[in-house]
Amino acid sequence: MQGRKFDQNIEISVRGLKKSFGENKVLNGIDFDLYDGEKVVVLGPSGSGKSTFLRCINRLEEPTSGEVFFENTLISDTNVREMRAKIGMVFQHFNLINNLTVMENLTLAPVKLKKFSEDEASKKARGLLKHIGLSAKADAYPASLSGGQKQRVAIIRALMMDPEVLLFDEPTSALDPESIGDVLDLIHEVVDKGMTTMIVTHEMNFAREIASRVVFIDHGRIIEEGEPAEFFSRPKTPRVKEFLDKVL
Amino acid sequence: MGFFEKLVELFSTPEYIDSLLHGFLLTIEISFFAVLIGFILGLIIALIETGKHKWLLPLKFICRVYVTIIRGTPMALQLFIMFFVIFAIRDFPQIVTAILAFAFNSAAYTSEIIRGGILSVDAGQTEAGLALGLSNFTIFRKIVAPQAFKNIIPSLGNEIITVIKETAIVSMVGMYDLNMAAKDIGSGQNMASYVVPMFVAALFYLAVVYLISFAIKRVEKRMRRSDARA
Ligand SMILES: Nc1ncnc2c1ncn2[C@@H]1O[C@H](COP(=O)(O)OP(=O)(O)OP(=O)(O)O)[C@@H](O)[C@H]1O
Ligand SMILES: [Mg+2]
């Protein structure tokens, strides 16, 4: 299957995932495994349920039915916080905490969750900030950052927790064209270091570059998946052909 | 005798000054504790109303009914009910009854203000906290509450000012507040003229309201630091 080794561990396992908002059936039974080290790009038309899929994984949305396992443990009401701490998420609209400085945004969770001491956390944060060239912004509030700066801080905020998996939901869709490059470069770097990743994006070139597997969702179902070379050049279903014709 | 002579008379008669200060103190005492208790009760109501647990449903209903009743009936009637129905107990301290009457009233309005403040915080802020694995308590304390509070400072300020002015109706149940002091000093046995004592009482109210507006503006300015785009 898709050139994956059999000895690889499964990080996330989704079984029979369904989600409705009232009458609106958004996810209609998703089965999906994310293996250690994979970089899965999730594609699909607007409203097909991509965001809902990601958000059901870390339970920002409560699934209507179905199960999500993280490292072979069923995510439940009792362990969900522990699981979230290991599954980083980067949002389309950055969601930096407005009333906290950049430094506080980075250190709040690792310190509160006793992952690091204050000193360790701020040292790590300074290192990451330096790496993305934003050391000078440590004590600034998010309102004073550009979109691209906010998103890069949001990415290193997720990295502060040393997550096993990173979920990105359209990380560049809310950015002006000039800052998209910086953010994609940072994601590229994180992914190259071996981070297991799921990313929803409309940046097709980027998707093709980083994906080890592409998953296509339509009407809340995975209708096609495959290696990027195969997927983009020889799509199997007419729906994907049509989609790719439009976006490429 | 002219206005000015009356003014001198008021401020040179120790009993009058004493009465004014007593009345003023009572007004401040009732207002202070009413606002404080009203805020705590209002916060509890707002937390229930914005809570997500299913078992909060009956409590939510009770809160809704409470707020509707308080907001739909006159404060003066609520005060009478407290004095002549609920706390119609001999020797029960009047000031406690008055404080509770205004606290229960203020709680309803404050809860609406706080609820609005909590709902005004972008859902993405909470989601960021959840995605990092933070507890609901930490998210509320570190993220939602500070942002909500910043948004509602002006409304809370207004509510405090409203309570202070509304306490003047305790004179209707015979309590000796600032309003009552003015009436007493102006009565026939005393100065036999209402103009000056009421003018002075008005100045007292104005001074307090002004001070509070000023303090609120200061707090607001400090809290706005995180909005700076510099
Ligand atoms: N909280 C919600 N309440 C009600 N309906 C929702 C909610 N979130 C999503 N939906 C609905 O679910 C459907 C799928 O939404 P979702 O955001 O998952 O799509 P998407 O594939 O991420 O689309 P896009 O590419 O536009 O981001 C849409 O019809 C949307 O209106
Ligand atoms: Mg989406």
Coordinates of C-alpha atoms and ligand atoms in Angstrom, one line a residue:
Chain A
M1 CA 0.0 0.0 0.0
Q2 CA 1.4 3.4 -1.1
G3 CA 4.9 2.2 -0.5
R4 CA 4.6 2.3 3.2
K5 CA 6.6 0.0 5.4
F6 CA 4.8 -2.6 7.4
D7 CA 6.7 -2.0 10.5
Q8 CA 5.6 1.6 10.7
N9 CA 3.4 2.6 13.7
I10 CA 0.0 4.0 13.3
E11 CA -0.3 7.4 14.9
I12 CA -3.9 8.2 14.3
S13 CA -6.6 5.7 13.3
V14 CA -10.1 6.8 12.4
R15 CA -13.0 4.3 12.2
G16 CA -16.5 5.0 10.9
L17 CA -16.3 8.6 11.6
K18 CA -19.6 10.4 11.1
K19 CA -20.5 14.0 11.9
S20 CA -23.8 15.9 11.4
F21 CA -24.7 19.4 12.3
G22 CA -28.4 19.0 12.8
E23 CA -29.8 17.7 9.5
N24 CA -26.5 18.5 7.6
K25 CA -24.5 15.3 7.3
V26 CA -21.0 16.5 6.9
L27 CA -18.9 13.4 7.5
N28 CA -20.4 10.1 6.2
G29 CA -18.2 7.4 7.5
I30 CA -14.5 8.0 7.3
D31 CA -11.9 5.3 7.8
F32 CA -8.4 6.5 7.8
D33 CA -4.9 5.6 9.2
L34 CA -2.1 8.0 9.6
Y35 CA 1.3 6.3 9.9
D36 CA 4.3 7.6 11.7
G37 CA 6.3 9.9 9.5
E38 CA 3.5 10.3 6.9
K39 CA 2.7 13.7 5.4
V40 CA -0.9 13.5 4.3
V41 CA -2.4 16.3 2.3
V42 CA -6.2 16.4 2.5
L43 CA -7.9 17.9 -0.6
G44 CA -11.5 18.4 -1.5
P45 CA -14.0 21.0 -2.6
S46 CA -15.2 23.7 -0.3
G47 CA -17.7 22.4 2.2
S48 CA -16.7 18.8 1.7
G49 CA -15.9 18.4 5.4
K50 CA -12.0 18.7 5.4
S51 CA -12.0 21.0 8.4
T52 CA -14.6 19.0 10.2
F53 CA -12.5 15.9 9.7
L54 CA -9.4 17.5 11.3
R55 CA -11.4 19.0 14.1
C56 CA -13.0 15.6 14.9
I57 CA -9.6 14.1 15.3
N58 CA -8.7 16.3 18.3
R59 CA -12.3 16.6 19.3
L60 CA -12.8 20.3 18.7
E61 CA -15.9 18.8 17.2
E62 CA -17.7 16.0 18.9
P63 CA -18.1 13.1 16.4
T64 CA -21.7 12.0 15.9
S65 CA -20.5 8.4 15.8
G66 CA -17.2 6.5 15.1
E67 CA -13.9 6.3 16.8
V68 CA -10.6 8.0 16.8
F69 CA -7.5 6.3 18.1
F70 CA -4.2 8.0 18.9
E71 CA -1.3 5.6 19.2
N72 CA -3.7 2.7 19.6
T73 CA -5.6 4.4 22.4
L74 CA -9.3 5.4 21.9
I75 CA -9.7 9.1 22.4
S76 CA -12.3 9.5 25.1
D77 CA -13.7 12.2 27.3
T78 CA -11.3 11.3 30.0
N79 CA -8.0 11.3 28.0
V80 CA -8.8 13.9 25.4
R81 CA -6.7 16.7 26.9
E82 CA -3.7 14.4 27.2
M83 CA -4.2 13.5 23.5
R84 CA -4.6 17.0 22.4
A85 CA -1.3 17.9 24.0
K86 CA 0.4 15.4 21.7
I87 CA -1.6 16.5 18.6
G88 CA -0.6 20.0 17.5
M89 CA -3.0 22.1 15.5
V90 CA -2.5 25.2 13.3
F91 CA -5.5 27.1 12.3
Q92 CA -6.4 29.1 9.2
H93 CA -6.9 32.3 11.4
F94 CA -3.8 31.6 13.5
N95 CA -5.7 31.9 16.8
L96 CA -2.9 33.4 18.8
I97 CA -4.2 34.4 22.2
N98 CA -4.8 38.2 21.9
N99 CA -4.3 39.1 25.6
L100 CA -1.0 37.3 25.8
T101 CA 2.4 38.3 24.4
V102 CA 4.1 36.2 21.8
M103 CA 6.3 34.7 24.6
E104 CA 3.3 33.9 26.8
N105 CA 1.5 32.3 23.8
L106 CA 4.5 30.0 23.4
T107 CA 5.0 29.1 27.1
L108 CA 1.4 29.0 28.5
A109 CA 0.5 25.4 27.6
P110 CA 3.9 23.7 28.1
V111 CA 4.2 25.3 31.6
K112 CA 0.6 24.8 32.6
L113 CA 0.7 21.2 31.5
K114 CA 4.0 20.7 33.3
K115 CA 5.9 19.7 30.2
F116 CA 8.6 22.2 30.9
S117 CA 9.5 24.5 33.7
E118 CA 9.2 28.2 33.1
D119 CA 12.9 28.5 32.4
E120 CA 13.1 25.6 30.1
A121 CA 10.0 26.7 28.2
S122 CA 11.2 30.3 27.7
K123 CA 14.6 29.0 26.6
K124 CA 13.0 26.8 24.1
A125 CA 10.6 29.6 23.0
R126 CA 13.5 32.0 22.5
G127 CA 15.3 29.4 20.4
L128 CA 12.4 28.9 18.2
L129 CA 11.7 32.6 17.9
K130 CA 15.2 33.2 16.9
H131 CA 15.0 30.5 14.3
I132 CA 12.0 32.1 12.6
G133 CA 13.6 35.6 12.9
L134 CA 11.1 37.0 15.4
S135 CA 13.2 37.3 18.5
A136 CA 12.4 41.0 18.6
K137 CA 8.7 40.2 18.9
A138 CA 8.9 38.1 22.1
D139 CA 7.2 40.7 24.2
A140 CA 4.9 42.0 21.6
Y141 CA 1.2 41.3 21.5
P142 CA -0.3 39.4 18.5
A143 CA -2.1 42.6 17.3
S144 CA 1.2 44.1 16.4
L145 CA 2.3 41.2 14.1
S146 CA 1.6 40.7 10.4
G147 CA -0.5 37.7 9.3
G148 CA 2.6 35.8 8.2
Q149 CA 4.3 36.5 11.5
K150 CA 1.3 35.4 13.5
Q151 CA 1.1 32.1 11.6
R152 CA 4.7 31.4 12.1
V153 CA 4.4 32.0 15.8
A154 CA 1.3 29.8 15.8
I155 CA 3.4 27.0 14.2
I156 CA 6.2 27.2 16.7
R157 CA 3.5 27.4 19.5
A158 CA 2.4 24.0 18.4
L159 CA 6.0 22.8 18.2
M160 CA 6.6 23.9 21.8
M161 CA 4.6 20.9 23.0
D162 CA 6.8 18.5 21.0
P163 CA 3.7 17.0 19.4
E164 CA 3.7 13.6 17.7
V165 CA 1.4 14.8 15.0
L166 CA 0.7 18.2 13.5
L167 CA -2.6 19.1 11.9
F168 CA -2.8 22.1 9.6
D169 CA -6.1 23.5 8.5
E170 CA -5.5 25.8 5.5
P171 CA -2.6 27.5 7.2
T172 CA -2.0 30.0 4.3
S173 CA -5.6 30.7 3.2
A174 CA -5.9 33.9 5.3
L175 CA -2.5 35.3 4.3
D176 CA -1.5 38.0 1.9
P177 CA 0.5 36.6 -1.1
E178 CA 3.8 37.9 0.2
S179 CA 3.7 36.1 3.5
I180 CA 2.5 32.8 2.1
G181 CA 6.0 31.8 1.1
D182 CA 7.5 32.3 4.6
V183 CA 4.9 30.2 6.2
L184 CA 5.1 27.4 3.6
D185 CA 8.9 27.4 4.0
L186 CA 8.5 26.9 7.7
I187 CA 6.0 24.1 7.3
H188 CA 8.3 22.5 4.7
E189 CA 11.1 22.6 7.2
V190 CA 9.0 21.1 10.0
V191 CA 7.8 18.4 7.7
D192 CA 11.3 17.6 6.4
K193 CA 12.4 17.0 10.0
G194 CA 10.1 14.1 10.1
M195 CA 7.0 15.5 11.7
T196 CA 3.9 13.3 11.1
T197 CA 1.6 15.7 9.4
M198 CA -1.9 16.2 8.1
I199 CA -2.5 19.3 6.1
V200 CA -5.6 20.7 4.4
T201 CA -4.4 23.2 1.8
H202 CA -5.4 24.7 -1.5
E203 CA -1.7 25.3 -2.5
M204 CA -1.4 22.5 -5.1
N205 CA 2.3 22.9 -5.8
F206 CA 3.1 22.8 -2.2
A207 CA 0.9 19.8 -1.7
R208 CA 2.6 17.9 -4.5
E209 CA 6.0 18.8 -3.1
I210 CA 5.5 17.7 0.5
A211 CA 2.8 15.0 0.4
S212 CA 3.7 11.4 0.9
R213 CA 0.0 10.7 0.4
V214 CA -3.0 12.6 -0.9
V215 CA -6.5 12.0 0.4
F216 CA -9.5 13.5 -1.5
I217 CA -12.7 14.1 0.4
D218 CA -16.0 14.7 -1.2
H219 CA -19.4 14.9 0.6
G220 CA -17.8 13.7 3.8
R221 CA -16.2 10.6 2.3
I222 CA -12.7 9.7 1.2
I223 CA -13.3 9.0 -2.4
E224 CA -9.7 8.6 -3.6
E225 CA -6.2 8.5 -2.2
G226 CA -2.8 7.9 -3.5
E227 CA 0.8 9.0 -3.8
P228 CA 1.0 12.5 -5.1
A229 CA 2.7 11.7 -8.5
E230 CA 0.0 9.2 -9.2
F231 CA -2.8 11.2 -7.8
F232 CA -2.1 14.4 -9.7
S233 CA -1.2 12.9 -13.0
R234 CA -3.5 9.9 -13.2
P235 CA -6.6 10.5 -11.0
K236 CA -8.8 7.5 -10.9
T237 CA -12.2 9.0 -10.3
P238 CA -14.0 11.5 -12.6
R239 CA -14.7 13.7 -9.5
V240 CA -11.0 14.1 -8.8
K241 CA -10.2 14.7 -12.5
E242 CA -12.8 17.5 -12.6
F243 CA -11.4 19.0 -9.4
L244 CA -7.9 18.9 -10.6
D245 CA -8.8 20.4 -13.9
K246 CA -10.3 23.3 -12.1
V247 CA -7.5 24.0 -9.6
L248 CA -4.4 23.2 -11.6
Chain B
M1 CA -31.3 85.0 52.8
G2 CA -29.7 84.2 49.5
F3 CA -28.3 81.0 48.1
F4 CA -24.8 81.8 49.1
E5 CA -25.7 82.6 52.7
K6 CA -27.6 79.3 52.9
L7 CA -24.6 77.5 51.6
V8 CA -22.5 79.1 54.4
E9 CA -25.1 78.2 56.9
L10 CA -25.1 74.6 55.8
F11 CA -21.4 74.2 56.0
S12 CA -21.0 76.0 59.3
T13 CA -23.6 73.9 61.1
P14 CA -21.9 70.8 62.4
E15 CA -25.2 68.8 62.7
Y16 CA -25.9 69.4 59.0
I17 CA -22.5 68.4 57.9
D18 CA -22.8 65.4 60.1
S19 CA -26.1 64.4 58.6
L20 CA -24.8 64.8 55.1
L21 CA -21.7 62.7 55.8
H22 CA -23.8 60.0 57.5
G23 CA -26.2 59.9 54.5
F24 CA -23.3 59.9 52.1
L25 CA -21.6 57.0 54.0
L26 CA -24.8 55.0 53.9
T27 CA -25.2 55.6 50.2
I28 CA -21.6 54.5 49.6
E29 CA -21.9 51.4 51.9
I30 CA -25.1 50.2 50.2
S31 CA -23.7 50.8 46.7
F32 CA -20.3 49.2 47.4
F33 CA -21.6 45.9 48.8
A34 CA -24.5 45.8 46.3
V35 CA -22.1 46.1 43.4
L36 CA -19.7 43.6 44.9
I37 CA -22.3 40.9 45.7
G38 CA -24.2 41.8 42.4
F39 CA -21.0 41.2 40.5
I40 CA -20.3 37.8 42.1
L41 CA -23.9 36.6 41.6
G42 CA -23.9 38.1 38.1
L43 CA -20.8 36.2 37.3
I44 CA -22.3 32.9 38.5
I45 CA -25.4 33.5 36.5
A46 CA -23.3 34.3 33.4
L47 CA -21.2 31.2 33.8
I48 CA -24.3 29.0 34.1
E49 CA -25.9 30.7 31.0
T50 CA -22.8 30.3 28.9
G51 CA -21.9 26.8 30.2
K52 CA -22.1 23.8 27.9
H53 CA -22.9 20.9 30.2
K54 CA -26.3 19.3 29.7
W55 CA -27.0 19.2 33.4
L56 CA -27.0 23.0 33.5
L57 CA -30.3 23.1 31.6
P58 CA -32.6 23.4 34.6
L59 CA -30.3 26.0 36.2
K60 CA -30.2 28.0 32.9
F61 CA -34.0 28.1 33.0
I62 CA -34.0 29.4 36.5
C63 CA -31.5 32.0 35.7
R64 CA -33.5 33.1 32.7
V65 CA -36.7 33.5 34.7
Y66 CA -34.8 35.4 37.4
V67 CA -33.2 37.8 35.0
T68 CA -36.5 38.4 33.2
I69 CA -38.4 39.1 36.5
I70 CA -35.7 41.5 37.8
R71 CA -35.4 43.4 34.5
G72 CA -39.2 43.5 34.0
T73 CA -40.2 45.0 37.4
P74 CA -39.4 48.4 39.0
M75 CA -36.5 48.6 41.4
A76 CA -38.6 50.5 43.9
L77 CA -41.1 47.6 43.9
Q78 CA -38.2 45.1 44.4
L79 CA -37.0 47.2 47.3
F80 CA -40.5 47.2 48.9
I81 CA -40.8 43.4 48.4
M82 CA -37.5 42.9 50.1
F83 CA -38.4 45.2 53.0
F84 CA -42.1 44.3 53.5
V85 CA -42.3 40.7 52.4
I86 CA -39.0 38.8 52.3
F87 CA -37.2 40.5 55.2
A88 CA -40.2 41.6 57.1
I89 CA -38.5 40.4 60.2
R90 CA -38.3 42.6 63.3
D91 CA -34.9 44.0 64.1
F92 CA -33.4 42.6 60.9
P93 CA -30.7 45.2 59.9
Q94 CA -32.2 47.6 57.3
I95 CA -28.8 48.1 55.6
V96 CA -28.5 44.3 54.9
T97 CA -32.0 44.2 53.4
A98 CA -31.1 47.2 51.2
I99 CA -27.8 45.9 50.1
L100 CA -29.4 42.6 49.1
A101 CA -32.2 44.3 47.3
F102 CA -29.7 46.2 45.1
A103 CA -27.4 43.3 44.8
F104 CA -30.1 41.0 43.5
N105 CA -31.2 43.7 41.1
S106 CA -27.7 44.5 39.9
A107 CA -26.8 40.7 39.5
A108 CA -29.4 40.4 36.7
Y109 CA -28.0 43.4 34.8
T110 CA -24.4 42.4 35.5
S111 CA -25.0 38.8 34.4
E112 CA -26.3 40.1 31.0
I113 CA -23.2 42.3 30.7
I114 CA -20.8 39.5 31.6
R115 CA -22.6 37.0 29.3
G116 CA -22.3 39.4 26.4
G117 CA -18.6 39.8 27.2
I118 CA -17.9 36.1 27.3
L119 CA -19.8 35.6 24.0
S120 CA -17.8 38.5 22.4
V121 CA -14.6 36.5 22.7
D122 CA -13.8 34.8 19.4
A123 CA -14.3 31.1 19.5
G124 CA -10.9 30.6 17.9
Q125 CA -9.3 31.8 21.2
T126 CA -10.9 29.0 23.1
E127 CA -10.1 26.5 20.4
A128 CA -6.5 27.5 20.5
G129 CA -6.5 26.6 24.2
L130 CA -8.4 23.4 23.7
A131 CA -6.1 22.3 20.9
L132 CA -3.1 22.8 23.2
G133 CA -4.6 20.5 25.8
L134 CA -5.5 23.2 28.4
S135 CA -8.3 22.7 30.8
N136 CA -11.6 24.6 30.6
F137 CA -10.7 26.3 33.8
T138 CA -7.3 27.5 32.5
I139 CA -8.8 28.6 29.2
F140 CA -11.4 30.7 31.1
R141 CA -9.0 32.2 33.5
K142 CA -6.1 33.0 31.2
I143 CA -7.8 33.6 27.9
V144 CA -11.6 34.2 27.9
A145 CA -12.0 36.1 31.2
P146 CA -9.3 38.7 30.6
Q147 CA -10.6 39.4 27.1
A148 CA -14.3 39.4 28.2
F149 CA -13.4 41.7 31.1
K150 CA -11.6 44.2 28.8
N151 CA -14.7 44.3 26.5
I152 CA -17.2 45.0 29.3
I153 CA -15.3 47.5 31.5
P154 CA -17.4 50.5 30.2
S155 CA -20.7 48.7 30.7
L156 CA -19.7 47.6 34.2
G157 CA -18.8 51.2 35.0
N158 CA -22.2 52.3 33.9
E159 CA -23.8 49.6 36.0
I160 CA -21.9 50.8 39.1
I161 CA -23.0 54.4 38.5
T162 CA -26.6 53.2 38.0
V163 CA -26.6 51.4 41.3
I164 CA -25.2 54.4 43.2
K165 CA -27.9 56.7 41.8
E166 CA -30.6 54.2 42.3
T167 CA -29.8 53.7 46.0
A168 CA -31.5 57.1 46.5
I169 CA -34.8 55.3 46.6
V170 CA -33.9 53.8 50.0
S171 CA -35.3 57.0 51.4
M172 CA -38.7 55.6 50.5
V173 CA -38.3 53.0 53.2
G174 CA -37.0 55.6 55.7
M175 CA -33.3 54.9 55.5
Y176 CA -31.0 57.9 56.0
D177 CA -29.0 58.0 52.9
L178 CA -27.6 61.1 51.1
N179 CA -30.9 61.8 49.4
M180 CA -32.8 61.6 52.7
A181 CA -30.2 63.7 54.4
A182 CA -30.8 66.5 51.9
K183 CA -34.5 66.3 52.5
D184 CA -34.0 66.3 56.2
I185 CA -31.7 69.3 56.3
G186 CA -34.0 71.2 54.1
S187 CA -37.1 70.5 56.1
G188 CA -39.0 73.0 58.3
Q189 CA -37.3 72.1 61.6
N190 CA -33.9 72.7 60.0
M191 CA -33.0 75.1 57.2
A192 CA -36.5 75.4 56.0
S193 CA -35.2 75.5 52.4
Y194 CA -34.5 72.6 50.1
V195 CA -32.6 74.3 47.4
V196 CA -29.1 74.4 49.0
P197 CA -29.0 70.9 50.7
M198 CA -30.3 69.3 47.5
F199 CA -27.8 71.2 45.4
V200 CA -25.0 70.0 47.7
A201 CA -26.3 66.4 47.7
A202 CA -26.3 66.5 43.9
L203 CA -22.7 67.7 44.0
F204 CA -21.8 64.7 46.2
Y205 CA -23.4 62.2 43.7
L206 CA -21.8 63.9 40.8
A207 CA -18.4 63.8 42.4
V208 CA -18.6 60.1 43.1
V209 CA -19.9 59.4 39.6
Y210 CA -17.2 61.5 38.1
L211 CA -14.5 59.7 40.2
I212 CA -15.8 56.3 39.1
S213 CA -15.9 57.3 35.4
F214 CA -12.4 58.5 35.7
A215 CA -11.2 55.3 37.4
I216 CA -13.0 53.2 34.7
K217 CA -11.3 55.1 31.9
R218 CA -7.9 54.4 33.5
V219 CA -8.5 50.7 33.9
E220 CA -9.8 50.6 30.3
K221 CA -6.7 52.3 29.0
R222 CA -4.4 49.9 30.9
M223 CA -6.3 46.9 29.6
R224 CA -6.1 48.2 26.0
R225 CA -2.3 47.7 26.0
S226 CA -2.6 44.3 24.1
D227 CA -4.5 46.1 21.3
A228 CA -1.6 48.3 20.5
R229 CA -0.4 47.8 17.0
A230 CA 2.9 49.5 17.5
Ligands
LIG1 N1 -20.0 24.4 13.7 C1 -20.8 24.2 12.6 N2 -22.1 24.2 12.7 C2 -22.9 23.9 11.6 N3 -22.5 23.6 10.4 C3 -21.1 23.5 10.3 C4 -20.2 23.8 11.4 N4 -19.0 23.6 10.9 C5 -19.1 23.2 9.6 N5 -20.4 23.1 9.2 C6 -20.9 22.7 7.9 O1 -20.2 21.5 7.6 C7 -19.9 21.5 6.2 C8 -18.5 21.2 6.0 O2 -17.7 22.2 6.5 P1 -16.1 22.2 6.6 O3 -15.7 23.5 7.2 O4 -15.7 20.9 7.3 O5 -15.7 22.1 5.1 P2 -14.3 22.3 4.4 O6 -14.1 21.1 3.5 O7 -13.3 22.6 5.4 O8 -14.5 23.6 3.5 P3 -13.5 24.8 3.2 O9 -12.6 24.3 2.1 O10 -14.4 25.9 2.7 O11 -12.8 25.1 4.4 C9 -20.4 22.8 5.6 O12 -21.6 22.7 5.0 C10 -20.5 23.7 6.9 O13 -21.5 24.6 6.7
MG2 MG -12.1 24.2 6.0

